mmCIF file of C-alpha atoms in Angstrom:
data_model
loop_
_atom_site.group_PDB
_atom_site.id
_atom_site.type_symbol
_atom_site.label_atom_id
_atom_site.label_comp_id
_atom_site.label_asym_id
_atom_site.label_seq_id
_atom_site.Cartn_x
_atom_site.Cartn_y
_atom_site.Cartn_z
ATOM 1 C CA MET A 1 0.000 0.000 0.000
ATOM 2 C CA LYS A 2 1.280 3.428 -0.868
ATOM 3 C CA LYS A 3 2.225 5.766 1.927
ATOM 4 C CA ARG A 4 -0.389 8.370 0.992
ATOM 5 C CA HIS A 5 -3.191 5.766 1.115
ATOM 6 C CA GLU A 6 -2.040 4.713 4.562
ATOM 7 C CA GLN A 7 -1.979 8.344 5.631
ATOM 8 C CA LYS A 8 -5.534 8.902 4.375
ATOM 9 C CA LEU A 9 -6.794 5.893 6.329
ATOM 10 C CA ILE A 10 -4.974 7.053 9.475
ATOM 11 C CA VAL A 11 -6.491 10.533 9.153
ATOM 12 C CA LEU A 12 -9.913 8.914 8.681
ATOM 13 C CA SER A 13 -9.388 6.839 11.830
ATOM 14 C CA ILE A 14 -8.438 9.894 13.862
ATOM 15 C CA ALA A 15 -11.415 11.834 12.501
ATOM 16 C CA LEU A 16 -13.745 8.964 13.451
ATOM 17 C CA PHE A 17 -12.234 8.821 16.909
ATOM 18 C CA LEU A 18 -13.013 12.505 17.341
ATOM 19 C CA ALA A 19 -16.467 12.201 15.727
ATOM 20 C CA PHE A 20 -17.536 9.401 18.062
ATOM 21 C CA ASN A 21 -16.333 11.201 21.194
ATOM 22 C CA ILE A 22 -19.024 12.009 23.745
ATOM 23 C CA PRO A 23 -19.071 15.843 23.374
ATOM 24 C CA PHE A 24 -19.545 15.659 19.612
ATOM 25 C CA VAL A 25 -22.056 12.814 19.745
ATOM 26 C CA LEU A 26 -24.218 14.640 22.289
ATOM 27 C CA ILE A 27 -24.724 17.495 19.815
ATOM 28 C CA PHE A 28 -27.200 15.250 17.978
ATOM 29 C CA ASN A 29 -28.969 14.027 21.122
ATOM 30 C CA PHE A 30 -32.247 15.959 20.920
ATOM 31 C CA GLU A 31 -35.915 15.205 20.329
ATOM 32 C CA GLY A 32 -36.944 14.679 16.745
ATOM 33 C CA ALA A 33 -36.748 12.203 13.938
ATOM 34 C CA ILE A 34 -35.400 12.063 10.422
ATOM 35 C CA PHE A 35 -37.297 9.612 8.182
ATOM 36 C CA GLY A 36 -38.807 8.147 11.353
ATOM 37 C CA ILE A 37 -35.390 7.436 12.914
ATOM 38 C CA PRO A 38 -34.305 9.338 16.048
ATOM 39 C CA THR A 39 -31.712 11.994 15.200
ATOM 40 C CA PHE A 40 -29.117 10.472 17.530
ATOM 41 C CA TYR A 41 -29.157 7.094 15.777
ATOM 42 C CA PHE A 42 -29.431 8.695 12.354
ATOM 43 C CA SER A 43 -26.311 10.782 12.961
ATOM 44 C CA ILE A 44 -24.276 7.861 14.335
ATOM 45 C CA PHE A 45 -25.138 5.570 11.436
ATOM 46 C CA SER A 46 -24.691 8.353 8.873
ATOM 47 C CA ILE A 47 -21.164 9.042 10.105
ATOM 48 C CA TRP A 48 -20.450 5.314 10.093
ATOM 49 C CA LEU A 49 -21.782 4.890 6.533
ATOM 50 C CA LEU A 50 -19.779 7.883 5.345
ATOM 51 C CA SER A 51 -16.594 6.420 6.824
ATOM 52 C CA ILE A 52 -17.217 3.093 5.057
ATOM 53 C CA ILE A 53 -17.726 4.881 1.734
ATOM 54 C CA ILE A 54 -14.550 6.948 2.160
ATOM 55 C CA SER A 55 -12.555 3.836 3.108
ATOM 56 C CA ALA A 56 -13.878 1.985 0.065
ATOM 57 C CA ILE A 57 -12.886 4.847 -2.236
ATOM 58 C CA VAL A 58 -9.369 5.006 -0.781
ATOM 59 C CA LEU A 59 -8.898 1.232 -1.019
ATOM 60 C CA LYS A 60 -10.359 1.068 -4.535
ATOM 61 C CA ARG A 61 -7.795 3.593 -5.724
ATOM 62 C CA HIS A 62 -5.086 1.517 -4.050
ATOM 63 C CA TYR A 63 -5.974 -1.624 -5.990
ATOM 64 C CA GLU A 64 -6.202 0.093 -9.393
#
């Protein structure tokens, strides 16, 4: 794996660590729903899905 791909994945890991920290997560902890899903769960799973998509893009470029 190229060094820059490794660096992108490390930066993504650090960003996820910060995104899933309690102070940031509690920003989305309020009453309400998006598409019938509570905003807290929607935000957690949206961040998680976004990280999977970014990881897939980085790894796809690595294998080309």
